[in-house]
């Protein structure tokens, strides 16, 4: 049987579809005055056009921090972007310039090196430079040092201006209850001055700081900042010498241009005392009487500096009431019997549920839930501050964790039953009380 000729037709190979490069854009606006020119809408439009010009690029997202200095790494959107890089969602980051990415040499190099380890490239448009290029790190180091020096110079200039104002006896305050700053001088606001006098007279009549705060709240009077009144806000007014017409300047300071937190001046900087700088609301005699009364009560209630805890409690400054906005404080309930630690809203704890119906939370439950959220074997304050930005108590038996990378996690908790929460010592004490009561009834 004759063989058939087999014809093989050669077909052209199908073109290989290019893999998409997942691109993220990072922008930072350092001051609110720049926001109009760098709005998120404008940034989105610009980067969408930029990415669409590259067929092999896919826009993952735009991360934008507004009003936050580039000298710090604690920027929510910056942290969220880094987390997405760690999760393998980003291949390339594009940003306007090195100064937009970071103004701190250490922050810049550590971030770029970590991203390089993850295989993520950073492209700086202004410098036309990729971080993964052979000369990238050397150029980045030089340019970052220049950017950092610019930030240092701007900070030093601002500090010099503030220092000169202090030396000239000019206040560095924009708004406080009872006064407004006009043409470099504090001018009395009459209706607010009456509130200040009410606070001082109330304290001298025997009222406590929380009692005064509760009274103002029930009267519908707002604080200068618009926040809810608290014992701390009343104390700040009672100890503010500016109400006597005199001023102490530079009571706080910043350590350097990288440190954005204010520290209490305990002799590290010069202080300036200005007499009769403006019209007084409280006479000096009444002010001194209040300071003496505060010192007397501190001794009576054992609140002297020697008894104040030097280190903050675990959740101090992190746990916030979702109802009134106050930060929860650490308390001990039934200390003589059970020595139980709880966290509660100070508005509720000191002024009652009419002011704030927030719920107190046992510390052991709070620690347990936080360990579960962070997936760590144990909890300390360093770990907590590094991982958690804020914990909000939005409602009863609810906790909302806001992590440093912007992730939000909401959890539910329940009070343990009395039997489960009792320790052996508590059970023994209860048994002894029951026996004593039984003997008393028999006699």
Coordinates of C-alpha atoms in Angstrom, one line a residue:
X1 CA 0.0 0.0 0.0
X2 CA 1.5 3.3 -1.1
X3 CA 2.5 5.7 1.7
X4 CA 0.8 9.0 2.0
X5 CA 2.8 12.1 2.1
X6 CA 2.3 13.9 5.4
X7 CA 2.5 17.7 5.1
X8 CA 3.6 19.5 8.2
X9 CA 2.7 23.2 8.2
X10 CA 5.0 25.4 10.3
X11 CA 2.9 28.0 12.3
X12 CA 4.4 31.1 13.8
X13 CA 4.8 31.0 17.5
X14 CA 2.2 32.8 19.6
X15 CA 3.7 36.0 21.1
X16 CA 4.3 35.6 24.8
X17 CA 2.1 37.8 26.9
X18 CA 4.2 40.1 29.0
X19 CA 3.8 39.9 32.7
X20 CA 2.3 42.9 34.3
X21 CA 4.4 44.9 36.7
X22 CA 2.4 45.9 39.8
X23 CA 3.0 49.5 40.4
X24 CA 2.3 51.6 43.5
X25 CA 2.6 55.4 43.8
X26 CA 3.6 57.2 47.0
X27 CA 3.0 60.9 47.6
X28 CA 3.5 63.0 50.7
X29 CA 2.3 66.5 51.4
X30 CA 4.3 68.0 54.3
X31 CA 2.0 71.0 55.0
X32 CA -1.7 71.7 54.7
X33 CA -1.0 74.8 52.5
X34 CA 0.3 72.5 49.8
X35 CA -2.7 70.2 49.8
X36 CA -4.6 72.3 47.2
X37 CA -1.8 71.7 44.7
X38 CA -1.3 68.1 45.6
X39 CA -4.8 66.8 46.2
X40 CA -5.4 63.1 46.1
X41 CA -7.7 63.5 43.1
X42 CA -4.9 65.3 41.1
X43 CA -2.3 62.7 42.2
X44 CA -4.7 59.9 41.2
X45 CA -5.2 61.4 37.7
X46 CA -1.5 62.0 37.2
X47 CA -0.4 58.5 38.3
X48 CA -3.2 56.8 36.3
X49 CA -1.9 58.6 33.2
X50 CA 1.7 57.7 34.0
X51 CA 0.9 54.0 34.5
X52 CA -1.4 53.8 31.4
X53 CA 1.5 55.0 29.3
X54 CA 3.3 51.7 30.1
X55 CA 1.3 48.7 28.7
X56 CA 3.1 46.3 31.1
X57 CA 2.2 48.3 34.2
X58 CA -0.8 47.8 36.5
X59 CA -1.6 50.4 39.1
X60 CA -2.1 48.7 42.5
X61 CA -2.8 51.9 44.5
X62 CA -1.8 55.4 45.5
X63 CA -0.6 55.9 49.1
X64 CA -0.6 59.5 50.3
X65 CA 0.4 61.0 53.7
X66 CA -0.8 64.6 54.2
X67 CA 0.7 67.0 56.8
X68 CA 3.3 64.5 58.1
X69 CA 7.0 65.1 58.1
X70 CA 9.3 62.9 56.0
X71 CA 11.8 62.7 58.8
X72 CA 9.7 60.1 60.6
X73 CA 8.8 56.5 59.5
X74 CA 5.6 56.6 61.4
X75 CA 3.4 57.6 58.5
X76 CA 0.2 55.5 58.2
X77 CA 0.1 55.3 54.4
X78 CA 3.8 54.8 54.1
X79 CA 3.5 51.9 56.6
X80 CA 0.5 50.5 54.7
X81 CA 2.5 50.5 51.5
X82 CA 5.5 48.7 53.1
X83 CA 3.1 46.1 54.5
X84 CA 1.7 45.5 51.0
X85 CA 5.2 45.1 49.7
X86 CA 5.9 42.5 52.4
X87 CA 2.7 40.8 51.4
X88 CA 4.0 40.5 47.8
X89 CA 1.4 42.9 46.2
X90 CA 3.9 45.4 44.7
X91 CA 6.8 45.2 42.3
X92 CA 7.6 48.9 41.7
X93 CA 7.0 52.1 43.7
X94 CA 7.1 55.4 41.9
X95 CA 7.4 58.7 43.8
X96 CA 8.1 62.3 42.9
X97 CA 11.4 62.7 44.6
X98 CA 13.7 61.5 47.4
X99 CA 12.4 64.2 49.7
X100 CA 8.8 63.1 49.2
X101 CA 9.8 59.5 50.1
X102 CA 11.9 60.4 53.2
X103 CA 13.9 63.3 54.6
X104 CA 15.8 61.1 57.0
X105 CA 18.9 59.3 55.7
X106 CA 18.5 56.3 58.1
X107 CA 14.8 56.0 57.3
X108 CA 15.4 56.2 53.5
X109 CA 18.3 53.7 53.4
X110 CA 16.6 51.2 55.7
X111 CA 13.4 51.3 53.7
X112 CA 15.1 51.0 50.3
X113 CA 17.3 48.2 51.5
X114 CA 14.3 46.3 52.9
X115 CA 12.4 46.8 49.7
X116 CA 15.4 45.7 47.6
X117 CA 15.5 42.5 49.7
X118 CA 11.8 41.9 48.8
X119 CA 12.6 42.5 45.1
X120 CA 10.7 45.8 45.0
X121 CA 12.2 48.7 43.0
X122 CA 11.7 52.4 43.9
X123 CA 11.8 55.0 41.0
X124 CA 12.4 58.6 41.9
X125 CA 11.0 60.8 39.1
X126 CA 12.8 64.0 39.8
X127 CA 16.2 62.3 40.1
X128 CA 15.4 59.8 37.3
X129 CA 16.9 57.0 39.4
X130 CA 16.0 53.5 40.3
X131 CA 16.9 52.1 43.8
X132 CA 18.0 48.8 42.4
X133 CA 20.4 50.3 39.9
X134 CA 24.1 49.6 40.6
X135 CA 24.9 53.1 41.7
X136 CA 21.4 53.6 43.3
X137 CA 22.4 53.3 47.0
X138 CA 25.4 55.6 46.7
X139 CA 23.4 58.3 45.0
X140 CA 20.5 57.8 47.4
X141 CA 22.9 58.2 50.4
X142 CA 24.3 61.5 49.0
X143 CA 20.9 63.0 48.1
X144 CA 19.3 61.8 51.3
X145 CA 22.0 63.5 53.3
X146 CA 21.4 66.7 51.4
X147 CA 17.6 66.4 52.0
X148 CA 18.1 65.7 55.7
X149 CA 20.4 68.8 56.0
X150 CA 17.7 70.9 54.4
X151 CA 15.2 69.7 57.0
X152 CA 17.7 70.4 59.7
X153 CA 18.3 73.9 58.5
X154 CA 14.5 74.7 58.2
X155 CA 14.0 73.3 61.7
X156 CA 16.9 75.4 63.1
X157 CA 15.5 78.5 61.5
X158 CA 12.1 77.9 62.9
X159 CA 13.6 77.3 66.4
X160 CA 15.6 80.5 66.1
X161 CA 12.5 82.5 65.3
X162 CA 10.6 81.0 68.3
X163 CA 13.6 81.6 70.6
X164 CA 13.7 85.2 69.6
X165 CA 10.0 85.6 70.3
X166 CA 10.6 84.1 73.8
X167 CA 13.5 86.5 74.4
X168 CA 11.3 89.4 73.4
X169 CA 8.6 88.2 75.8
X170 CA 6.1 87.3 73.0
X171 CA 3.8 84.4 73.6
X172 CA 3.8 81.3 71.4
X173 CA 0.2 80.4 71.8
X174 CA -2.7 80.8 69.4
X175 CA -5.8 79.9 71.5
X176 CA -6.5 79.2 75.1
X177 CA -9.7 79.5 77.2
X178 CA -10.2 83.1 78.1
X179 CA -7.6 84.6 75.7
X180 CA -6.9 85.0 72.0
X181 CA -3.6 86.1 70.5
X182 CA -3.9 89.4 68.7
X183 CA -0.9 91.4 67.3
X184 CA 1.5 89.5 69.5
X185 CA -0.5 90.0 72.8
X186 CA -3.0 87.9 74.7
X187 CA -6.5 89.6 74.7
X188 CA -9.3 88.6 77.0
X189 CA -12.4 87.0 75.7
X190 CA -15.0 88.1 78.3
X191 CA -17.5 85.2 78.2
X192 CA -14.7 82.7 78.4
X193 CA -13.0 84.6 81.2
X194 CA -16.1 84.1 83.3
X195 CA -15.7 80.3 82.8
X196 CA -12.1 80.5 84.0
X197 CA -13.2 82.4 87.1
X198 CA -15.9 79.8 87.7
X199 CA -13.3 77.0 87.6
X200 CA -11.0 78.7 90.1
X201 CA -13.8 79.7 92.5
X202 CA -15.2 76.2 92.3
X203 CA -11.9 74.6 93.2
X204 CA -11.4 76.9 96.2
X205 CA -14.9 76.1 97.4
X206 CA -14.0 72.5 97.8
X207 CA -14.9 70.9 94.4
X208 CA -12.6 68.4 92.8
X209 CA -11.3 68.6 89.2
X210 CA -13.7 66.0 87.9
X211 CA -16.6 67.6 89.7
X212 CA -15.9 70.9 88.0
X213 CA -15.6 69.1 84.6
X214 CA -18.9 67.4 85.1
X215 CA -20.6 70.6 86.1
X216 CA -19.3 72.4 83.0
X217 CA -20.4 69.5 80.8
X218 CA -23.9 69.5 82.3
X219 CA -24.1 73.3 81.7
X220 CA -23.3 72.7 78.0
X221 CA -20.1 74.7 78.2
X222 CA -17.4 73.7 75.7
X223 CA -13.7 73.7 76.3
X224 CA -11.4 75.9 74.2
X225 CA -10.4 73.0 71.9
X226 CA -14.0 71.7 71.7
X227 CA -13.1 68.4 73.4
X228 CA -15.0 67.0 76.3
X229 CA -14.0 68.4 79.7
X230 CA -11.8 66.1 81.9
X231 CA -9.9 66.3 85.2
X232 CA -6.7 66.9 83.2
X233 CA -8.1 69.8 81.3
X234 CA -9.3 71.5 84.5
X235 CA -5.9 70.9 86.1
X236 CA -4.1 72.6 83.1
X237 CA -6.3 75.7 83.6
X238 CA -5.7 75.7 87.4
X239 CA -1.9 75.6 87.0
X240 CA -1.6 78.0 84.0
X241 CA 0.2 81.1 85.3
X242 CA -0.9 83.1 82.2
X243 CA -4.3 83.7 83.9
X244 CA -2.5 86.0 86.4
X245 CA -1.2 88.3 83.6
X246 CA 2.3 86.8 83.7
X247 CA 3.9 84.2 81.4
X248 CA 6.5 81.5 81.6
X249 CA 7.8 80.8 78.1
X250 CA 9.4 77.6 76.7
X251 CA 7.8 75.2 79.2
X252 CA 8.1 72.5 76.6
X253 CA 10.6 71.8 73.8
X254 CA 11.5 69.4 71.0
X255 CA 14.7 67.4 71.2
X256 CA 15.7 67.8 67.6
X257 CA 14.2 68.2 64.1
X258 CA 13.5 64.4 63.8
X259 CA 11.7 64.3 67.2
X260 CA 8.1 65.6 66.7
X261 CA 7.0 65.1 70.3
X262 CA 7.0 67.9 72.9
X263 CA 8.9 67.2 76.1
X264 CA 8.5 69.0 79.4
X265 CA 11.3 71.4 80.0
X266 CA 13.0 70.4 83.2
X267 CA 16.0 72.6 82.7
X268 CA 17.2 71.4 79.3
X269 CA 16.3 74.8 77.8
X270 CA 16.1 78.3 79.1
X271 CA 12.8 79.5 80.5
X272 CA 11.6 83.1 80.3
X273 CA 9.3 84.8 82.9
X274 CA 7.5 87.8 81.7
X275 CA 5.6 90.0 84.3
X276 CA 2.5 92.0 83.5
X277 CA 2.6 90.9 79.9
X278 CA -1.2 91.1 79.5
X279 CA -4.4 91.7 81.4
X280 CA -5.1 89.2 84.2
X281 CA -8.2 87.1 84.7
X282 CA -7.3 85.7 88.1
X283 CA -5.4 87.7 90.7
X284 CA -2.1 86.4 91.9
X285 CA -3.3 85.8 95.5
X286 CA -6.2 83.5 94.3
X287 CA -3.9 81.7 92.0
X288 CA -1.3 81.0 94.7
X289 CA -4.1 79.8 97.0
X290 CA -5.2 77.3 94.4
X291 CA -1.6 76.0 94.1
X292 CA -1.4 75.5 97.8
X293 CA -4.7 73.7 97.9
X294 CA -3.7 71.4 95.1
X295 CA -0.5 70.6 97.0
X296 CA -2.5 69.9 100.2
X297 CA -4.9 67.6 98.4
X298 CA -2.0 65.8 96.7
X299 CA -0.5 64.9 100.1
X300 CA -3.9 63.9 101.5
X301 CA -4.7 61.5 98.6
X302 CA -1.1 60.3 98.2
X303 CA -0.6 61.9 94.8
X304 CA 2.8 63.4 95.4
X305 CA 5.5 63.1 92.7
X306 CA 7.2 60.3 94.8
X307 CA 4.1 58.1 94.4
X308 CA 3.4 58.8 90.8
X309 CA 4.2 55.9 88.5
X310 CA 7.4 56.7 86.5
X311 CA 6.6 54.3 83.7
X312 CA 3.3 54.4 81.8
X313 CA 0.9 51.5 82.1
X314 CA 0.7 49.0 79.2
X315 CA -2.2 50.6 77.3
X316 CA -1.7 54.2 78.4
X317 CA -2.4 56.7 75.5
X318 CA -3.5 53.9 73.2
X319 CA -6.9 52.8 74.4
X320 CA -9.6 55.4 73.5
X321 CA -13.3 55.7 74.3
X322 CA -15.4 55.7 71.1
X323 CA -18.2 57.6 72.8
X324 CA -16.5 60.7 74.3
X325 CA -13.0 60.5 72.9
X326 CA -11.1 60.4 76.2
X327 CA -8.2 58.0 76.6
X328 CA -8.9 55.1 79.0
X329 CA -7.0 55.0 82.3
X330 CA -5.8 52.2 84.5
X331 CA -7.7 51.7 87.7
X332 CA -7.9 49.1 90.5
X333 CA -11.3 47.9 91.7
X334 CA -11.9 46.3 95.1
X335 CA -8.2 46.5 95.7
X336 CA -8.4 45.4 99.3
X337 CA -10.4 42.3 98.3
X338 CA -9.4 41.2 94.8
X339 CA -6.7 43.6 93.6
X340 CA -8.3 43.6 90.1
X341 CA -6.9 45.8 87.3
X342 CA -9.4 47.4 84.9
X343 CA -9.3 50.1 82.1
X344 CA -12.1 52.6 82.1
X345 CA -13.0 55.9 80.5
X346 CA -12.2 58.6 83.0
X347 CA -15.3 60.5 82.1
X348 CA -17.4 57.5 83.1
X349 CA -15.3 56.5 86.1
X350 CA -15.1 60.0 87.7
X351 CA -18.3 61.6 86.5
X352 CA -20.8 58.8 85.9
X353 CA -22.7 57.3 83.0
X354 CA -24.7 60.5 82.5
X355 CA -21.6 62.0 81.1
X356 CA -20.3 58.9 79.3
X357 CA -21.9 55.4 79.4
X358 CA -18.6 53.7 78.4
X359 CA -17.8 50.2 79.7
X360 CA -14.8 49.3 81.8
X361 CA -12.6 46.4 80.6
X362 CA -10.6 44.0 82.8
X363 CA -6.9 44.2 82.0
X364 CA -6.4 40.5 81.7
X365 CA -9.1 40.2 79.0
X366 CA -7.6 43.3 77.2
X367 CA -4.1 41.6 77.2
X368 CA -5.5 38.3 76.0
X369 CA -7.4 39.9 73.1
X370 CA -4.4 42.0 72.1
X371 CA -2.1 38.9 72.1
X372 CA -4.6 37.1 69.8
X373 CA -4.8 40.1 67.4
X374 CA -1.0 40.5 67.2
X375 CA -0.2 36.8 67.2
X376 CA 2.6 37.2 69.8
X377 CA 3.5 34.9 72.7
X378 CA 3.6 37.7 75.2
X379 CA 2.8 41.4 75.4
X380 CA 4.9 44.4 76.4
X381 CA 4.6 48.2 75.8
X382 CA 7.4 48.2 73.2
X383 CA 5.7 45.6 71.1
X384 CA 2.4 47.3 71.5
X385 CA 3.6 50.7 70.4
X386 CA 5.5 49.2 67.4
X387 CA 2.4 47.3 66.1
X388 CA -0.6 49.2 67.3
X389 CA -1.5 52.8 66.5
X390 CA -4.8 52.9 68.5
X391 CA -7.4 50.7 70.2
X392 CA -10.9 52.2 70.1
X393 CA -13.8 51.0 72.3
X394 CA -16.8 51.7 70.0
X395 CA -19.5 50.0 72.0
X396 CA -19.9 47.5 74.8
X397 CA -17.9 44.3 74.4
X398 CA -16.3 45.6 71.3
X399 CA -12.6 46.6 70.5
X400 CA -11.4 48.1 67.3
X401 CA -7.6 47.7 66.7
X402 CA -6.0 50.2 64.3
X403 CA -2.5 48.8 63.5
X404 CA 0.5 50.9 62.4
X405 CA 0.0 49.8 58.8
X406 CA -3.6 51.1 58.7
X407 CA -5.2 47.7 59.1
X408 CA -8.4 47.7 61.3
X409 CA -9.4 44.6 63.2
X410 CA -12.6 44.5 65.3
X411 CA -13.0 41.8 68.1
X412 CA -15.7 40.8 70.5
X413 CA -15.0 40.0 74.2
X414 CA -17.1 38.8 77.1
X415 CA -16.8 39.2 80.9
X416 CA -15.7 35.9 82.5
X417 CA -18.1 34.3 84.9
X418 CA -17.5 35.1 88.6
X419 CA -16.5 31.4 89.2
X420 CA -14.0 31.4 86.4
X421 CA -12.4 34.7 87.4
X422 CA -11.9 33.9 91.0
X423 CA -8.5 33.0 92.2
X424 CA -7.9 30.3 94.9
X425 CA -7.1 33.1 97.4
X426 CA -10.5 34.8 96.6
X427 CA -12.3 31.5 97.1
X428 CA -10.6 30.9 100.4
X429 CA -11.5 34.4 101.6
X430 CA -15.2 33.9 100.5
X431 CA -15.2 30.5 102.4
X432 CA -13.9 32.1 105.6
X433 CA -16.5 34.9 105.4
X434 CA -19.2 32.3 105.0
X435 CA -18.0 30.3 108.0
X436 CA -17.8 33.5 110.1
X437 CA -21.3 34.4 109.1
X438 CA -22.5 30.9 109.9
X439 CA -20.9 31.0 113.4
X440 CA -22.4 34.4 114.1
X441 CA -25.9 33.2 113.2
X442 CA -25.5 30.1 115.4
X443 CA -24.5 32.2 118.4

